[in-house]
Each structure stands twice: as structure tokens, then as C-alpha cells.
Amino acid sequence: MKTEILYGKSNIEIEVPDSSTLIEPQDIEPLDNDVAAINSALENPIGTPPLKEMVKSDDTVSIVISDITRPTPNHILVPCILNALPHVPRENFVIINGTGTHRDQTREELIQMLGEDIVDTVKIVHNHCHDKDSLVKVGHSEYGCDVYLNKDYVESDFKIVTGFIEPHFFAGFSGGPKGIMPGIAGIETIMTFHNARMIGDIRSTWGNMEDNPLQNMTREINAMCKPDFMLNVALNKNKLITQVFAGELYEAHDVGCAYVKEHAMFRCDDRFDVVIASNSGYPLDQNLYQTVKGMSAAHKIVKEGGAIIMVSECADGLPDHGKFADIFKRAKSPQALLDMIHDPDFAEMDQWQVQKQASIQVFANVYVYSKLTDQQLEEAMLNPTSNIEETLKSLEKSYGRPLTIGVMPQGPLTIPYVES
């Protein structure tokens, strides 16, 4: 059978055996009028008064947004917030781009994310996790680090965090408090959040919120300088809004996570020999670093010693910025990478993503269909493929029998699982 898999800003069509299993979240229709739904949520939020009633005309208001690696519809959410607060002058707002450890966005990218009018009329700052002058200490975490957050955020009178909720490979779900931590945190705080012990904890996984140490840490840190209001959305495979969650940070986020979990879970009867997965297309499949999320989703349902075939454009490379690509050069195998990262004396930015990838690679073989060169993929200890159908034929020949194949066209928008 032929099936389409999200890839970049469109998709690719692949031919798989008719016996293959398609693994997708429920197909949810977008809201008929997303702006009206957002306005209604701002006027009737969960656990707080209406947004307009909470903000005084002379307040300075910070709005934290997701960076360009996330498909959050900032171009819809931010204008709705501004329109809901007409009594607050534009010069009183600051938009904080929650880059975490990622790069700044260009003016053109900001226009793509927010629209030219907002870029020209509202102050916008990028989080610079290494710049102590742009950060403020707000406390000390029980997880063992001082907590630094963006200064513009901390010093604002009224704090709003935006985002979208999707399954997350170690925090359970994205959105909510993750917009603040690690979105606008300092490097020391981010490194503790992503250390080998936290990432390696069995509870740090897809869809788990109850005893997840990463979710617990992000909520602890948010409480030190809590957003006054949250606006999050859920999206379908076309990145269109299906539901809106606004109001008190934890209460509204819990409601949103329950909604997404209900529609994203997919039970499989058994693990597969091969899992073919996208990385949800653009913007999440811009680089290999982000592609680890799709690998992690596929890892949940592939047999030990089986194969994962990732379909991820990676137009932005590995990427060139950060330490992700460099860490692979320091060891000769995925297991050696894990041994190095688990050494208490080792601490390097982006090690968490390498740790996740290496833990998958010691379990299954990983192939990648992308715009990366064979050399780039081989340096990351991955198998390049330029023809998925041929790779399947080769794998079937090595197995000596028909393969069981699972296909995840939407990648990590799905939480697949095999019941114990």
C-alpha cells in the first residue's frame, strides 16, 4: 500500500506491504474559528479571572513564546493577547523568544512567526542562556542548581506564557511550564534539567506526568516566578488548532495534557521488526537534533535488534550551532557515548539529545532519509538511506522472512505503546 509521511513542509509517499500497521493519533478537525475560540478562552479561562481584568493599564507585560523549532501558531496567539489588552500601550509589552539553548531567530524568521506589524511595534528579546547579565537568580532547585530566568520576564509586572501541547519524549508533554523552564532559563539550570540521571530516569518518558522528575522540576521552577496566565493550544497533523487551554498555569496545562493524551495514544499488540517514522514535518524536522524525538517515539514499539527508519528533512543540518554534532566525535560507538555521558565529570550542552539517541542506537539500528550527507549521518553513527523501499527489501532479505512493519506518518505526535 502507498502511504504519505510528513516531511519538511509537505510529505513524501512510500510503498509498504499491505500488512503494515499505520500508527497515528485520532484525526481531529480544526476549530471552525480559532480566533473566536482563543478570544473566548481568554474571557473564560480555567482557574483565573478573564485576562483583561487581570492586567492594569500601566503594567509591563511579558509574553513568552516558543522559538522557530516549534509549530506554535504565535502569529495567531500573540495578536489575540494584544487585542484582549487594548488598555495596555504597545510599549509596555515585551515578547520573549524561548530559545532555551537554541539560536536566535532572524528578523525574517520573527516576521514569519509573529507578523511584521508586531515585529515593528513590540519589543522582542531572545533568551540568551549563557549571558548572566540578561538573567536573574530566582531561587535554588531541590534538584541541585541555582535557578536563573530571563530578566525581562522576571521584572515584568504581568507574565504570560504561550505554547502548544504535544507528547514529549522525556517531559511527558510539552507546553505549559516548559515554556519557562527550559525556554527562558540560564545554562546552569538547563544543564541540571537535562543531566544524564534525569534523562535516563525510566519515569522521564512520553505521556507520563505523575512522577516524572523533569516535569516535577519544571513545575518547581515555574513556582519560583510563576506566569500569571497561560495560553496553550493543541494542533492536528496540519498544524491547525483543535483546542484552546487558557488560565492558571498548572490547572489549564493539566486539562490540555489530558485532552492531547486521549487523542494521541495508540495501542500496539506487539513490537515491530521495523518502524518507519516521520519527525512531524516542519518545523520539528529542521535538524537531526530534533529528529531524536521521532526516534524515541519509534523506539517504544520496535523490537530489540530491529530497525527504525526516520523520515526527516534536516534542512538546517545537524545543526551547526550547539555541541550536538561535536559530542559524537568524542567516542567510537553509541555505548561508548553513553559511558562518557554517564561519567559524573562529563557535562556538555546538548548531551541530553546525544544520550537519548545513543540509548536508542544500542537497542535498534537507525536509518535516516533526509537532506543530510552520508558523511554527516555516519559521523552521527546513523545509517543513511536514499530509498526507503530498497532499505525494506534489504532488511527483509537479511531477516529471511516477511517483516512486521509499523508506520508513524505523524511521528512524535503519536504516543504508541505495547501493553505489558
Short mmCIF file of C-alpha atoms in Angstrom, two decimals:
data_model
loop_
_atom_site.label_atom_id
_atom_site.label_comp_id
_atom_site.label_asym_id
_atom_site.label_seq_id
_atom_site.Cartn_x
_atom_site.Cartn_y
_atom_site.Cartn_z
CA MET A 1 0.00 0.00 0.00
CA LYS A 2 1.02 3.60 -0.51
CA THR A 3 1.11 5.99 2.44
CA GLU A 4 2.17 9.60 2.94
CA ILE A 5 4.62 10.64 5.63
CA LEU A 6 5.17 14.20 6.82
CA TYR A 7 8.48 15.54 5.50
CA GLY A 8 9.58 19.17 5.61
CA LYS A 9 6.74 21.47 4.60
CA SER A 10 4.93 18.75 2.64
CA ASN A 11 5.19 14.95 2.66
CA ILE A 12 6.62 12.01 0.77
CA GLU A 13 4.81 8.92 -0.48
CA ILE A 14 6.22 5.48 0.26
CA GLU A 15 5.17 1.97 -0.68
CA VAL A 16 4.92 -0.51 2.19
CA PRO A 17 3.46 -4.03 2.45
CA ASP A 18 -0.33 -4.19 2.88
CA SER A 19 0.22 -5.94 6.21
CA SER A 20 1.89 -2.82 7.68
CA THR A 21 0.22 -1.06 10.60
CA LEU A 22 -0.47 2.68 10.38
CA ILE A 23 0.07 4.30 13.77
CA GLU A 24 -1.48 7.74 14.09
CA PRO A 25 -3.31 9.92 16.61
CA GLN A 26 -7.01 10.50 16.12
CA ASP A 27 -7.64 12.77 13.14
CA ILE A 28 -9.19 15.86 14.70
CA GLU A 29 -10.86 18.55 12.64
CA PRO A 30 -9.57 22.09 13.29
CA LEU A 31 -11.72 24.64 15.05
CA ASP A 32 -14.09 26.45 12.69
CA ASN A 33 -12.93 29.83 14.04
CA ASP A 34 -9.71 29.58 16.01
CA VAL A 35 -9.51 33.30 16.79
CA ALA A 36 -13.02 33.28 18.25
CA ALA A 37 -12.14 30.21 20.32
CA ILE A 38 -8.98 31.88 21.66
CA ASN A 39 -10.87 35.07 22.49
CA SER A 40 -13.48 33.01 24.32
CA ALA A 41 -10.78 31.19 26.28
CA LEU A 42 -9.17 34.50 27.28
CA GLU A 43 -12.56 35.73 28.50
CA ASN A 44 -13.49 32.45 30.22
CA PRO A 45 -10.21 30.95 31.40
CA ILE A 46 -9.59 27.96 33.67
CA GLY A 47 -8.90 28.95 37.27
CA THR A 48 -8.39 32.70 36.79
CA PRO A 49 -10.46 35.82 36.08
CA PRO A 50 -10.64 36.97 32.43
CA LEU A 51 -7.24 38.10 31.14
CA LYS A 52 -8.39 41.68 30.58
CA GLU A 53 -9.44 42.01 34.22
CA MET A 54 -6.07 40.80 35.49
CA VAL A 55 -3.85 43.36 33.77
CA LYS A 56 -3.64 47.04 34.72
CA SER A 57 -3.07 49.69 32.07
CA ASP A 58 0.34 50.65 33.48
CA ASP A 59 1.61 47.08 33.84
CA THR A 60 4.62 45.90 31.91
CA VAL A 61 3.55 42.64 30.26
CA SER A 62 5.87 39.85 29.13
CA ILE A 63 4.69 37.25 26.60
CA VAL A 64 6.88 34.15 26.36
CA ILE A 65 6.66 32.35 23.00
CA SER A 66 8.12 29.15 21.51
CA ASP A 67 11.03 29.52 19.10
CA ILE A 68 11.00 28.58 15.43
CA THR A 69 11.67 24.87 16.09
CA ARG A 70 8.09 24.54 17.35
CA PRO A 71 4.89 24.85 15.26
CA THR A 72 3.17 27.02 17.87
CA PRO A 73 0.88 29.45 15.98
CA ASN A 74 2.46 32.54 17.55
CA HIS A 75 1.08 34.63 14.68
CA ILE A 76 -2.42 33.86 15.99
CA LEU A 77 -1.89 33.67 19.76
CA VAL A 78 0.09 36.87 20.25
CA PRO A 79 -2.29 39.18 18.33
CA CYS A 80 -5.19 37.72 20.31
CA ILE A 81 -3.42 38.55 23.56
CA LEU A 82 -2.62 42.09 22.41
CA ASN A 83 -6.20 42.62 21.24
CA ALA A 84 -7.51 41.36 24.59
CA LEU A 85 -5.49 44.06 26.36
CA PRO A 86 -6.29 47.25 24.40
CA HIS A 87 -5.83 49.37 27.53
CA VAL A 88 -2.13 48.44 27.71
CA PRO A 89 0.20 50.51 25.44
CA ARG A 90 2.30 48.55 22.96
CA GLU A 91 5.46 49.92 24.54
CA ASN A 92 4.55 48.14 27.78
CA PHE A 93 4.82 44.70 26.15
CA VAL A 94 7.92 42.55 25.69
CA ILE A 95 7.88 39.30 23.72
CA ILE A 96 10.49 36.81 24.93
CA ASN A 97 11.54 34.17 22.42
CA GLY A 98 12.01 30.98 24.45
CA THR A 99 15.09 29.71 22.67
CA GLY A 100 16.46 27.72 25.63
CA THR A 101 19.88 26.75 24.27
CA HIS A 102 18.86 27.27 20.63
CA ARG A 103 19.98 30.07 18.33
CA ASP A 104 18.37 33.49 17.93
CA GLN A 105 15.86 33.99 15.15
CA THR A 106 16.49 36.40 12.28
CA ARG A 107 14.17 39.33 11.60
CA GLU A 108 12.71 37.40 8.66
CA GLU A 109 12.03 34.40 10.88
CA LEU A 110 10.39 36.59 13.51
CA ILE A 111 8.13 38.08 10.84
CA GLN A 112 7.24 34.54 9.79
CA MET A 113 6.46 33.69 13.42
CA LEU A 114 4.67 36.88 14.51
CA GLY A 115 3.88 39.11 11.55
CA GLU A 116 5.62 42.32 10.52
CA ASP A 117 3.35 44.66 12.49
CA ILE A 118 4.22 43.02 15.79
CA VAL A 119 7.92 42.77 14.94
CA ASP A 120 7.94 46.51 14.18
CA THR A 121 5.87 47.68 17.16
CA VAL A 122 6.64 45.37 20.11
CA LYS A 123 9.97 44.83 21.89
CA ILE A 124 11.29 41.32 21.21
CA VAL A 125 14.18 39.68 23.05
CA HIS A 126 15.77 36.25 22.64
CA ASN A 127 16.68 34.19 25.68
CA HIS A 128 20.47 34.04 25.99
CA CYS A 129 21.14 31.22 28.43
CA HIS A 130 24.88 31.98 28.73
CA ASP A 131 24.50 35.73 29.34
CA LYS A 132 24.33 36.27 33.11
CA ASP A 133 23.58 39.98 32.60
CA SER A 134 20.28 39.08 30.91
CA LEU A 135 19.28 36.62 33.65
CA VAL A 136 18.11 36.89 37.26
CA LYS A 137 18.52 34.34 40.05
CA VAL A 138 15.08 33.45 41.43
CA GLY A 139 15.93 30.59 43.79
CA HIS A 140 17.63 27.23 44.26
CA SER A 141 16.16 23.97 42.98
CA GLU A 142 15.87 20.84 45.10
CA TYR A 143 17.44 19.14 42.08
CA GLY A 144 20.74 20.80 42.90
CA CYS A 145 21.21 24.04 40.98
CA ASP A 146 20.65 27.77 41.25
CA VAL A 147 17.71 28.89 39.15
CA TYR A 148 18.19 31.70 36.63
CA LEU A 149 15.42 33.06 34.42
CA ASN A 150 15.24 35.77 31.78
CA LYS A 151 15.50 39.23 33.32
CA ASP A 152 12.80 40.86 31.14
CA TYR A 153 10.40 38.15 32.25
CA VAL A 154 11.25 38.32 35.95
CA GLU A 155 11.00 42.10 36.08
CA SER A 156 7.70 42.38 34.19
CA ASP A 157 4.56 43.13 36.20
CA PHE A 158 2.37 40.58 34.43
CA LYS A 159 3.70 37.36 32.94
CA ILE A 160 2.07 35.31 30.15
CA VAL A 161 3.37 32.03 28.75
CA THR A 162 2.15 30.64 25.43
CA GLY A 163 2.79 27.37 23.63
CA PHE A 164 1.28 24.19 22.29
CA ILE A 165 0.82 20.84 23.96
CA GLU A 166 2.12 17.66 22.34
CA PRO A 167 3.62 14.40 23.63
CA HIS A 168 7.20 14.91 24.79
CA PHE A 169 9.87 12.23 24.87
CA PHE A 170 11.17 12.93 28.36
CA ALA A 171 8.95 15.60 29.95
CA GLY A 172 5.71 13.70 29.29
CA PHE A 173 4.09 16.61 27.48
CA SER A 174 5.31 19.94 26.14
CA GLY A 175 3.65 23.28 26.70
CA GLY A 176 2.68 24.91 29.98
CA PRO A 177 5.62 25.29 32.36
CA LYS A 178 8.15 24.10 29.76
CA GLY A 179 7.75 27.48 28.07
CA ILE A 180 9.53 28.97 31.07
CA MET A 181 11.80 26.11 32.05
CA PRO A 182 13.89 25.45 29.96
CA GLY A 183 12.56 28.02 27.44
CA ILE A 184 13.87 31.14 29.20
CA ALA A 185 16.28 29.67 31.75
CA GLY A 186 20.02 30.02 32.27
CA ILE A 187 22.51 27.39 31.18
CA GLU A 188 23.27 26.06 34.68
CA THR A 189 19.58 25.43 35.28
CA ILE A 190 19.11 23.89 31.82
CA MET A 191 22.10 21.57 32.26
CA THR A 192 20.72 20.21 35.54
CA PHE A 193 17.29 19.73 33.95
CA HIS A 194 18.92 17.69 31.16
CA ASN A 195 21.61 15.83 33.11
CA ALA A 196 22.24 12.13 32.49
CA ARG A 197 20.42 10.99 35.64
CA MET A 198 17.27 12.99 34.84
CA ILE A 199 17.16 11.99 31.16
CA GLY A 200 17.94 8.36 31.96
CA ASP A 201 15.21 8.02 34.59
CA ILE A 202 12.63 5.47 33.42
CA ARG A 203 9.85 7.85 34.52
CA SER A 204 11.10 10.57 32.15
CA THR A 205 9.10 9.42 29.18
CA TRP A 206 6.23 10.01 26.78
CA GLY A 207 2.87 10.91 28.31
CA ASN A 208 3.93 10.45 31.95
CA MET A 209 3.12 13.39 34.25
CA GLU A 210 2.55 11.73 37.64
CA ASP A 211 6.08 11.08 38.90
CA ASN A 212 8.20 12.45 36.05
CA PRO A 213 11.29 14.17 37.55
CA LEU A 214 11.63 16.55 34.59
CA GLN A 215 8.01 17.66 34.79
CA ASN A 216 8.38 18.00 38.57
CA MET A 217 11.47 20.17 38.17
CA THR A 218 9.94 22.44 35.55
CA ARG A 219 6.86 22.97 37.77
CA GLU A 220 9.04 23.62 40.82
CA ILE A 221 10.99 26.30 38.94
CA ASN A 222 7.86 27.91 37.50
CA ALA A 223 6.53 28.29 41.03
CA MET A 224 9.57 30.45 41.91
CA CYS A 225 8.47 33.09 39.40
CA LYS A 226 5.13 31.85 38.17
CA PRO A 227 3.41 33.03 34.99
CA ASP A 228 0.21 34.87 35.81
CA PHE A 229 -1.55 33.40 32.80
CA MET A 230 -1.10 30.54 30.31
CA LEU A 231 -2.39 30.30 26.73
CA ASN A 232 -1.75 26.95 25.03
CA VAL A 233 -3.30 25.13 22.09
CA ALA A 234 -3.47 21.61 20.67
CA LEU A 235 -2.77 21.06 16.96
CA ASN A 236 -3.58 18.41 14.37
CA LYS A 237 -1.23 16.98 11.73
CA ASN A 238 -1.76 20.05 9.54
CA LYS A 239 -0.62 22.27 12.45
CA LEU A 240 -4.14 23.71 12.78
CA ILE A 241 -5.70 24.47 16.17
CA THR A 242 -8.07 21.83 17.54
CA GLN A 243 -8.50 23.12 21.11
CA VAL A 244 -7.51 26.05 23.36
CA PHE A 245 -6.44 25.99 27.02
CA ALA A 246 -6.07 29.24 28.95
CA GLY A 247 -5.86 30.32 32.56
CA GLU A 248 -3.96 29.19 35.66
CA LEU A 249 -0.68 27.53 34.66
CA TYR A 250 -0.91 24.09 36.22
CA GLU A 251 -4.67 23.62 36.10
CA ALA A 252 -5.03 24.68 32.45
CA HIS A 253 -1.98 22.66 31.41
CA ASP A 254 -3.32 19.52 33.11
CA VAL A 255 -6.59 19.89 31.20
CA GLY A 256 -4.68 20.31 27.94
CA CYS A 257 -2.42 17.30 28.58
CA ALA A 258 -5.44 15.10 29.32
CA TYR A 259 -7.03 16.19 26.03
CA VAL A 260 -3.89 15.52 23.99
CA LYS A 261 -3.22 12.18 25.68
CA GLU A 262 -6.75 10.99 24.95
CA HIS A 263 -6.28 11.61 21.23
CA ALA A 264 -2.57 10.74 20.84
CA MET A 265 -2.34 7.28 22.43
CA PHE A 266 -2.14 4.27 20.09
CA ARG A 267 -2.02 0.72 21.45
CA CYS A 268 0.00 -1.86 19.51
CA ASP A 269 -0.39 -5.60 20.04
CA ASP A 270 3.33 -6.26 19.74
CA ARG A 271 6.62 -4.66 18.81
CA PHE A 272 7.61 -4.41 15.13
CA ASP A 273 10.68 -5.57 13.23
CA VAL A 274 10.77 -2.17 11.53
CA VAL A 275 9.22 1.17 12.43
CA ILE A 276 9.11 3.94 9.82
CA ALA A 277 8.51 7.34 11.38
CA SER A 278 8.43 10.99 10.44
CA ASN A 279 9.50 13.74 12.81
CA SER A 280 6.14 15.51 12.34
CA GLY A 281 7.43 17.53 9.40
CA TYR A 282 8.38 21.21 9.54
CA PRO A 283 9.35 22.88 11.85
CA LEU A 284 10.27 19.91 14.05
CA ASP A 285 12.28 18.11 11.36
CA GLN A 286 14.59 21.03 10.65
CA ASN A 287 17.64 19.22 12.05
CA LEU A 288 18.90 15.90 13.37
CA TYR A 289 18.94 17.18 16.95
CA GLN A 290 15.14 17.50 16.90
CA THR A 291 14.79 14.22 14.97
CA VAL A 292 15.76 12.31 18.11
CA LYS A 293 12.17 12.89 19.27
CA GLY A 294 10.79 10.82 16.40
CA MET A 295 13.41 8.13 17.01
CA SER A 296 12.33 7.98 20.64
CA ALA A 297 8.66 7.53 19.70
CA ALA A 298 9.56 4.70 17.31
CA HIS A 299 11.82 3.16 19.96
CA LYS A 300 8.76 2.43 22.12
CA ILE A 301 7.41 -0.10 19.62
CA VAL A 302 10.42 -1.52 17.75
CA LYS A 303 11.87 -4.92 18.61
CA GLU A 304 15.29 -5.08 20.20
CA GLY A 305 17.74 -5.51 17.35
CA GLY A 306 15.13 -4.24 14.89
CA ALA A 307 15.28 -1.17 12.67
CA ILE A 308 13.95 2.37 12.80
CA ILE A 309 13.72 4.35 9.55
CA MET A 310 13.43 8.08 10.23
CA VAL A 311 11.98 10.37 7.56
CA SER A 312 13.19 13.85 8.48
CA GLU A 313 14.27 16.61 6.11
CA CYS A 314 17.01 18.16 8.32
CA ALA A 315 17.32 21.23 6.08
CA ASP A 316 19.16 23.02 8.92
CA GLY A 317 21.78 20.28 9.20
CA LEU A 318 22.78 18.58 12.44
CA PRO A 319 22.70 21.66 13.23
CA ASP A 320 25.94 23.62 13.04
CA HIS A 321 25.28 25.52 16.28
CA GLY A 322 25.45 23.92 19.73
CA LYS A 323 27.51 20.91 20.80
CA PHE A 324 25.31 18.11 19.46
CA ALA A 325 27.44 17.25 16.42
CA ASP A 326 30.72 17.67 18.29
CA ILE A 327 29.89 15.17 21.05
CA PHE A 328 29.64 12.30 18.54
CA LYS A 329 33.28 12.85 17.64
CA ARG A 330 34.41 12.02 21.17
CA ALA A 331 33.51 8.32 21.16
CA LYS A 332 33.52 5.41 18.72
CA SER A 333 30.16 3.78 19.42
CA PRO A 334 26.74 4.56 20.91
CA GLN A 335 27.62 2.57 24.05
CA ALA A 336 30.88 4.49 24.43
CA LEU A 337 28.88 7.73 24.13
CA LEU A 338 26.57 6.59 26.94
CA ASP A 339 29.51 5.61 29.14
CA MET A 340 31.08 9.03 28.57
CA ILE A 341 27.87 10.95 29.27
CA HIS A 342 27.16 8.98 32.45
CA ASP A 343 30.59 9.88 33.82
CA PRO A 344 29.87 12.36 36.67
CA ASP A 345 32.73 14.56 35.44
CA PHE A 346 31.21 14.96 31.98
CA ALA A 347 28.92 17.94 31.39
CA GLU A 348 28.32 19.39 27.95
CA MET A 349 25.48 21.33 26.38
CA ASP A 350 23.24 19.15 24.17
CA GLN A 351 24.49 15.93 25.80
CA TRP A 352 20.86 15.05 26.64
CA GLN A 353 19.94 14.67 22.98
CA VAL A 354 23.01 12.57 22.26
CA GLN A 355 22.19 10.43 25.31
CA LYS A 356 18.66 9.79 24.03
CA GLN A 357 19.88 8.97 20.53
CA ALA A 358 22.65 6.65 21.75
CA SER A 359 20.28 4.78 24.08
CA ILE A 360 18.04 4.10 21.06
CA GLN A 361 21.00 3.04 18.89
CA VAL A 362 22.18 0.38 21.37
CA PHE A 363 18.67 -1.11 21.14
CA ALA A 364 17.92 -0.87 17.40
CA ASN A 365 19.53 0.07 14.09
CA VAL A 366 18.55 3.55 12.91
CA TYR A 367 18.32 4.62 9.27
CA VAL A 368 17.67 8.23 8.21
CA TYR A 369 16.10 9.52 5.00
CA SER A 370 16.95 13.25 4.85
CA LYS A 371 18.89 16.00 3.13
CA LEU A 372 21.94 15.26 5.27
CA THR A 373 25.01 13.85 3.54
CA ASP A 374 26.02 10.24 4.10
CA GLN A 375 29.13 11.52 5.88
CA GLN A 376 27.10 13.65 8.30
CA LEU A 377 24.89 10.69 9.19
CA GLU A 378 27.80 8.29 9.53
CA GLU A 379 29.56 10.75 11.87
CA ALA A 380 26.40 10.61 14.00
CA MET A 381 26.65 6.78 13.88
CA LEU A 382 23.47 6.52 11.77
CA ASN A 383 22.72 4.61 8.57
CA PRO A 384 21.82 6.78 5.57
CA THR A 385 19.09 5.70 3.17
CA SER A 386 18.05 7.38 -0.06
CA ASN A 387 15.38 4.79 -0.91
CA ILE A 388 13.10 3.53 1.85
CA GLU A 389 11.56 0.76 -0.25
CA GLU A 390 15.00 -0.63 -1.12
CA THR A 391 16.04 -0.48 2.52
CA LEU A 392 12.95 -2.50 3.45
CA LYS A 393 13.80 -5.12 0.80
CA SER A 394 17.35 -5.34 2.12
CA LEU A 395 16.14 -5.75 5.70
CA GLU A 396 13.64 -8.44 4.68
CA LYS A 397 16.38 -10.33 2.88
CA SER A 398 18.57 -10.24 5.99
CA TYR A 399 15.67 -11.45 8.17
CA GLY A 400 14.81 -14.21 5.71
CA ARG A 401 11.07 -13.73 6.27
CA PRO A 402 8.34 -11.11 5.83
CA LEU A 403 8.81 -8.16 8.17
CA THR A 404 6.32 -6.77 10.66
CA ILE A 405 6.23 -3.05 9.93
CA GLY A 406 4.75 -0.11 11.82
CA VAL A 407 4.41 3.26 10.11
CA MET A 408 4.11 6.54 12.06
CA PRO A 409 3.22 9.18 9.42
CA GLN A 410 2.94 11.93 12.05
CA GLY A 411 5.88 10.80 14.15
CA PRO A 412 6.01 12.02 17.75
CA LEU A 413 2.50 13.50 17.59
CA THR A 414 1.55 9.91 18.41
CA ILE A 415 2.25 8.08 21.67
CA PRO A 416 2.47 4.42 20.62
CA TYR A 417 2.72 1.75 23.28
CA VAL A 418 2.73 -2.00 23.73
CA GLU A 419 0.84 -3.26 26.78
CA SER A 420 2.98 -5.30 29.15
#
